[in-house]
């Protein structure tokens, strides 16, 4: 959690870290600033010291909300550097050098945040040349932020439980909305007799999310038939909802303006389900229940992916373990942590040695995909690991495959 | 515009470019893919050739919407590279090397997109070591994408005009909403007599944006009194709307899910305006009108910032030109281009040698800020430069300072 950052910095042998970029869509920046809306900033943090946030003087009020130490680009003579160097890139480099020197930074400094890869490469290469006493680096696998994000503190868990409750509410409202329609010739119709499209359902969901203070910043998957069999297909807005076809509804909104995510999936079939879909649904639920019954603090994330592959393979399905690259059967990993990012640690995945521990929040989402047969199925809850090592689902919404739909007239 | 990219690549002496990262909140990626929702991709583009998009096999359907040549990480043996190298970072480097070799990439390659600065630094440094025949670089000032973004093609302008019309509609609806309230003891009250807060206004705006297919991805500025005097303050949600105070309402939404922006600002005073605010408002409008009357294709962006400073200084206000670092008076640049990014080229700013030309879309937004006196004023329209070199405002919404408010009972 956030209070572990100092220790994590020291464990990796870093003497300081720098976080760069806008606070917008920049989780590392949002994490340290607590969500202050700053358009361009530079954060320097040494272990044991409050971070220093350097921003435009125009953003000083917003920056002050972070509770960090604040300085402005003017305090570090940005305009003088522009005048002396003749360009903004060089001016920023000189500003960084001044920041490092005036704050006595030496040793190894690791960089985070967001930027254009080519620009970052040139910037840090140049900074390295100008600061021979400093070793500039970054992280390439699990970073100190990934480690810190993985376990949530009390304040974060309050927000995460709240987002979960709101997301479950929107799921319930959406099912009620679907139920309020009638079927005619296998198609859902509205009160005025016109067909109901996926685009209209998506609009309904977006309105309900907003009323709950949430936003689908990463989109919404509402994918019917073959589209549901291709995990990253979002579903086509002009498609009319039909009875008897599997619909994968994956809802993963966050707090409006950037914040904590929830992630849940239900698979529905309107009116009735075909025997083929019903059978596959029971198989997915068998895997889901087996994983949930086996959840145990101290166990590795990889174990649950292996367990899921065991079950699906025993049922006769190909998996990415038995048939790498398959687009049929079980074709993804079991779950992922989430927080300010939709995908973070721990990973319940192949080659994950991460261990389940208190404070973590992660998904369990087995699925079966048969695009050629015209269906996909996925069921997903988000779990929190409690302080006592027990597991609580934050996704209590029921898991019924069939949504009853009345026929018109 | 987009069709200029090949020429721009060659002009800079690049033999190829690479764009990395998720398509989400990554304008360079969204620009090349046309908005396909891909969570992780690598694009290689040589001048004169259709770009190659390499993504996860799970995202092949979504990737196909881009119209680019598609390959998957599997096609480039990602899993073999993971097995051989033992870690994903090294596996990606080997994948990139394979992509470069199989596609005969040599010469200078410039990198774009989005990534963590430290990770990008290590990745490109290592890639440079493994590819001695290639020079890896990036851009540090106006990039080829900045150049391409600056002028819009027909398809982009259709979308931009549409977003503008919708944004003006939300502005009008918000003013109607404010007018539907009554004033009691200088505070706006709702039908039930409870006070109207900025938070409630913001909710109203967000709902109306959604109905128009827009989202306030970068927030909304609705800042009253002193907050309006600090340009980047967003306004405080728990504040009650009061009559006779200047409100800076800056609305800059984009198409839902990522897309083109509009940007407009009006300053309002509810019921009446104080003589001080009215006077300053007239001065801002004087600058606004002078700039608009002077707009001319072929003129440099800097000229309009100089003109604005001339006018404000003549009126007796400090400016960032006459008093660098000032937080009173005219304290920012005059305008900026916009498109898939809220801030792009051309800049109507100090030290901008960019020239106004057909296809550009940019803001004109003079303002005066006196936080200690408790007010700020800004007026902003977005302009398009037509093919014949004339200028059209995309922001026809009226510029009346005072919104009439009836007294309660």
Short mmCIF file of C-alpha atoms in Angstrom, two decimals, chain A residues 75-289:
data_model
loop_
_atom_site.label_atom_id
_atom_site.label_comp_id
_atom_site.label_asym_id
_atom_site.label_seq_id
_atom_site.Cartn_x
_atom_site.Cartn_y
_atom_site.Cartn_z
CA UNK A 75 10.83 28.65 -8.69
CA UNK A 76 13.26 26.58 -10.74
CA UNK A 77 13.79 29.33 -13.32
CA UNK A 78 12.05 27.66 -16.22
CA UNK A 79 11.72 30.85 -18.28
CA UNK A 80 15.39 31.70 -17.69
CA UNK A 81 16.28 28.23 -18.92
CA UNK A 82 14.10 28.76 -22.03
CA UNK A 83 15.86 32.05 -22.72
CA UNK A 84 19.34 30.63 -22.14
CA UNK A 85 18.83 27.44 -24.15
CA UNK A 86 16.45 28.64 -26.83
CA UNK A 87 14.13 25.63 -26.61
CA UNK A 88 11.69 24.11 -24.18
CA UNK A 89 13.08 20.58 -24.22
CA UNK A 90 16.55 21.77 -23.26
CA UNK A 91 14.97 24.15 -20.73
CA UNK A 92 13.18 21.23 -19.03
CA UNK A 93 16.42 19.28 -18.89
CA UNK A 94 18.16 22.23 -17.22
CA UNK A 95 15.22 22.59 -14.85
CA UNK A 96 15.53 18.90 -13.89
CA UNK A 97 19.26 19.32 -13.35
CA UNK A 98 18.54 22.30 -11.07
CA UNK A 99 15.91 20.30 -9.18
CA UNK A 100 18.37 17.45 -8.65
CA UNK A 101 21.18 19.76 -7.55
CA UNK A 102 19.17 21.97 -5.19
CA UNK A 103 17.58 18.90 -3.59
CA UNK A 104 20.92 17.07 -3.23
CA UNK A 105 19.88 14.07 -5.30
CA UNK A 106 22.62 11.50 -5.88
CA UNK A 107 22.87 7.75 -6.38
CA UNK A 108 20.26 5.79 -8.34
CA UNK A 109 17.06 7.52 -9.46
CA UNK A 110 14.22 5.56 -11.04
CA UNK A 111 11.69 7.26 -13.34
CA UNK A 112 7.92 6.64 -13.58
CA UNK A 113 4.81 8.28 -14.97
CA UNK A 114 3.81 8.83 -18.54
CA UNK A 115 5.52 10.11 -21.66
CA UNK A 116 6.27 9.48 -25.31
CA UNK A 117 8.83 6.63 -25.45
CA UNK A 118 11.18 8.33 -27.94
CA UNK A 119 11.11 11.64 -26.08
CA UNK A 120 11.69 9.94 -22.73
CA UNK A 121 14.65 8.08 -24.21
CA UNK A 122 16.30 11.28 -25.46
CA UNK A 123 15.47 13.20 -22.27
CA UNK A 124 16.85 10.63 -19.84
CA UNK A 125 19.89 9.92 -22.02
CA UNK A 126 20.71 13.64 -21.96
CA UNK A 127 20.00 13.96 -18.24
CA UNK A 128 22.33 11.02 -17.62
CA UNK A 129 25.09 12.83 -19.53
CA UNK A 130 24.61 16.00 -17.49
CA UNK A 131 24.41 14.23 -14.12
CA UNK A 132 27.39 11.85 -13.99
CA UNK A 133 26.93 11.42 -10.23
CA UNK A 134 23.44 10.00 -10.71
CA UNK A 135 22.44 6.66 -12.22
CA UNK A 136 19.20 7.03 -14.15
CA UNK A 137 17.03 3.96 -14.47
CA UNK A 138 13.51 2.59 -14.61
CA UNK A 139 11.78 -0.70 -13.89
CA UNK A 140 10.91 -3.36 -16.40
CA UNK A 141 8.90 -5.97 -14.53
CA UNK A 142 6.82 -5.54 -11.38
CA UNK A 143 7.54 -1.95 -10.32
CA UNK A 144 7.46 -0.46 -6.84
CA UNK A 145 4.12 1.09 -7.83
CA UNK A 146 2.75 -2.28 -8.95
CA UNK A 147 3.85 -3.65 -5.58
CA UNK A 148 2.34 -0.75 -3.65
CA UNK A 149 -0.91 -0.77 -5.66
CA UNK A 150 -1.40 -4.50 -5.05
CA UNK A 151 -2.48 -4.03 -1.43
CA UNK A 152 -5.01 -1.37 -0.51
CA UNK A 153 -5.17 0.73 2.63
CA UNK A 154 -8.37 1.44 4.57
CA UNK A 155 -9.17 4.61 2.67
CA UNK A 156 -8.77 2.84 -0.66
CA UNK A 157 -10.91 -0.13 0.43
CA UNK A 158 -13.74 2.19 1.46
CA UNK A 159 -13.75 3.66 -2.04
CA UNK A 160 -13.38 0.25 -3.72
CA UNK A 161 -16.34 -1.25 -1.79
CA UNK A 162 -18.41 1.78 -2.67
CA UNK A 163 -17.61 1.54 -6.40
CA UNK A 164 -18.41 -2.19 -6.27
CA UNK A 165 -21.83 -1.59 -4.68
CA UNK A 166 -22.66 1.05 -7.28
CA UNK A 167 -21.55 -1.18 -10.16
CA UNK A 168 -23.70 -4.07 -8.90
CA UNK A 169 -26.62 -1.63 -8.77
CA UNK A 170 -26.10 -0.66 -12.42
CA UNK A 171 -25.95 -4.36 -13.36
CA UNK A 172 -29.30 -4.91 -11.59
CA UNK A 173 -30.85 -1.86 -13.23
CA UNK A 174 -29.69 -3.06 -16.65
CA UNK A 175 -31.25 -6.49 -16.15
CA UNK A 176 -34.51 -4.81 -15.05
CA UNK A 177 -34.32 -2.66 -18.17
CA UNK A 178 -33.91 -5.73 -20.39
CA UNK A 179 -36.78 -7.50 -18.59
CA UNK A 180 -39.06 -4.53 -19.23
CA UNK A 181 -39.02 -5.39 -22.95
CA UNK A 182 -41.05 -7.98 -24.85
CA UNK A 183 -39.99 -10.51 -27.48
CA UNK A 184 -41.49 -10.73 -30.96
CA UNK A 185 -40.12 -13.21 -33.52
CA UNK A 186 -37.02 -13.74 -31.33
CA UNK A 187 -36.20 -10.03 -31.17
CA UNK A 188 -36.58 -7.68 -28.21
CA UNK A 189 -38.93 -4.77 -28.88
CA UNK A 190 -39.62 -1.54 -27.09
CA UNK A 191 -43.03 -0.18 -26.04
CA UNK A 192 -43.51 1.44 -29.44
CA UNK A 193 -42.76 -1.85 -31.23
CA UNK A 194 -39.33 -0.84 -32.56
CA UNK A 195 -36.46 -3.28 -31.98
CA UNK A 196 -34.05 -2.76 -29.05
CA UNK A 197 -30.41 -2.44 -30.11
CA UNK A 198 -27.18 -2.99 -28.20
CA UNK A 199 -26.41 0.71 -28.71
CA UNK A 200 -29.56 1.64 -26.80
CA UNK A 201 -28.66 -0.73 -23.98
CA UNK A 202 -25.19 0.80 -23.83
CA UNK A 203 -26.70 4.30 -23.59
CA UNK A 204 -28.92 3.13 -20.75
CA UNK A 205 -25.90 1.67 -18.93
CA UNK A 206 -23.85 4.85 -19.42
CA UNK A 207 -26.66 7.00 -18.00
CA UNK A 208 -27.04 4.74 -14.98
CA UNK A 209 -23.27 4.72 -14.40
CA UNK A 210 -23.22 8.50 -14.39
CA UNK A 211 -26.04 8.65 -11.88
CA UNK A 212 -23.89 6.42 -9.67
CA UNK A 213 -20.87 8.71 -10.09
CA UNK A 214 -19.13 6.17 -12.34
CA UNK A 215 -17.80 6.21 -15.90
CA UNK A 216 -16.98 3.47 -18.40
CA UNK A 217 -13.59 5.00 -19.19
CA UNK A 218 -12.39 1.72 -20.72
CA UNK A 219 -15.69 0.98 -22.44
CA UNK A 220 -18.35 -1.65 -21.85
CA UNK A 221 -18.48 -5.14 -23.33
CA UNK A 222 -22.03 -6.10 -24.27
CA UNK A 223 -21.36 -8.72 -26.90
CA UNK A 224 -23.90 -11.14 -28.33
CA UNK A 225 -23.33 -14.47 -30.07
CA UNK A 226 -20.07 -14.74 -32.00
CA UNK A 227 -18.92 -11.34 -30.68
CA UNK A 228 -19.12 -12.73 -27.13
CA UNK A 229 -16.83 -15.53 -28.31
CA UNK A 230 -14.04 -13.03 -29.02
CA UNK A 231 -13.10 -11.77 -25.55
CA UNK A 232 -12.07 -8.25 -26.53
CA UNK A 233 -14.93 -7.55 -28.93
CA UNK A 234 -17.16 -4.84 -27.44
CA UNK A 235 -20.36 -5.81 -29.28
CA UNK A 236 -21.94 -3.98 -32.20
CA UNK A 237 -24.25 -1.06 -31.42
CA UNK A 238 -26.58 -1.57 -34.37
CA UNK A 239 -27.30 -5.22 -33.50
CA UNK A 240 -30.82 -5.99 -32.26
CA UNK A 241 -31.09 -8.04 -29.06
CA UNK A 242 -32.29 -11.56 -29.76
CA UNK A 243 -33.64 -14.27 -27.49
CA UNK A 244 -31.77 -17.52 -27.00
CA UNK A 245 -28.30 -16.10 -27.67
CA UNK A 246 -25.52 -15.79 -25.10
CA UNK A 247 -24.65 -12.19 -24.20
CA UNK A 248 -21.37 -11.46 -22.42
CA UNK A 249 -21.86 -8.31 -20.31
CA UNK A 250 -18.56 -7.16 -18.80
CA UNK A 251 -18.91 -3.99 -16.74
CA UNK A 252 -15.71 -2.31 -15.50
CA UNK A 253 -16.35 1.33 -14.62
CA UNK A 254 -14.38 3.62 -12.35
CA UNK A 255 -15.06 6.73 -10.29
CA UNK A 256 -15.82 9.67 -12.60
CA UNK A 257 -12.78 11.70 -13.60
CA UNK A 258 -10.32 8.92 -12.76
CA UNK A 259 -10.31 6.71 -9.68
CA UNK A 260 -10.93 3.17 -8.47
CA UNK A 261 -12.38 0.48 -10.72
CA UNK A 262 -14.79 -2.39 -10.23
CA UNK A 263 -14.89 -5.30 -12.66
CA UNK A 264 -17.71 -7.83 -13.10
CA UNK A 265 -19.08 -10.01 -15.89
CA UNK A 266 -22.33 -11.87 -16.28
CA UNK A 267 -23.42 -13.97 -19.24
CA UNK A 268 -27.11 -13.76 -20.05
CA UNK A 269 -29.43 -15.47 -22.47
CA UNK A 270 -32.74 -13.67 -23.03
CA UNK A 271 -35.95 -15.70 -22.71
CA UNK A 272 -34.27 -19.10 -22.90
CA UNK A 273 -30.85 -20.66 -23.43
CA UNK A 274 -29.88 -23.26 -26.00
CA UNK A 275 -28.78 -26.62 -24.53
CA UNK A 276 -25.26 -26.01 -25.90
CA UNK A 277 -24.92 -22.64 -24.10
CA UNK A 278 -26.53 -23.99 -20.94
CA UNK A 279 -24.08 -26.88 -20.85
CA UNK A 280 -21.05 -24.63 -21.39
CA UNK A 281 -22.38 -22.18 -18.78
CA UNK A 282 -22.55 -24.97 -16.19
CA UNK A 283 -18.98 -25.91 -17.05
CA UNK A 284 -17.78 -22.33 -16.55
CA UNK A 285 -19.59 -22.16 -13.20
CA UNK A 286 -17.94 -25.45 -12.21
CA UNK A 287 -14.53 -23.84 -12.78
CA UNK A 288 -15.62 -20.63 -11.06
CA UNK A 289 -16.87 -22.45 -7.95
#
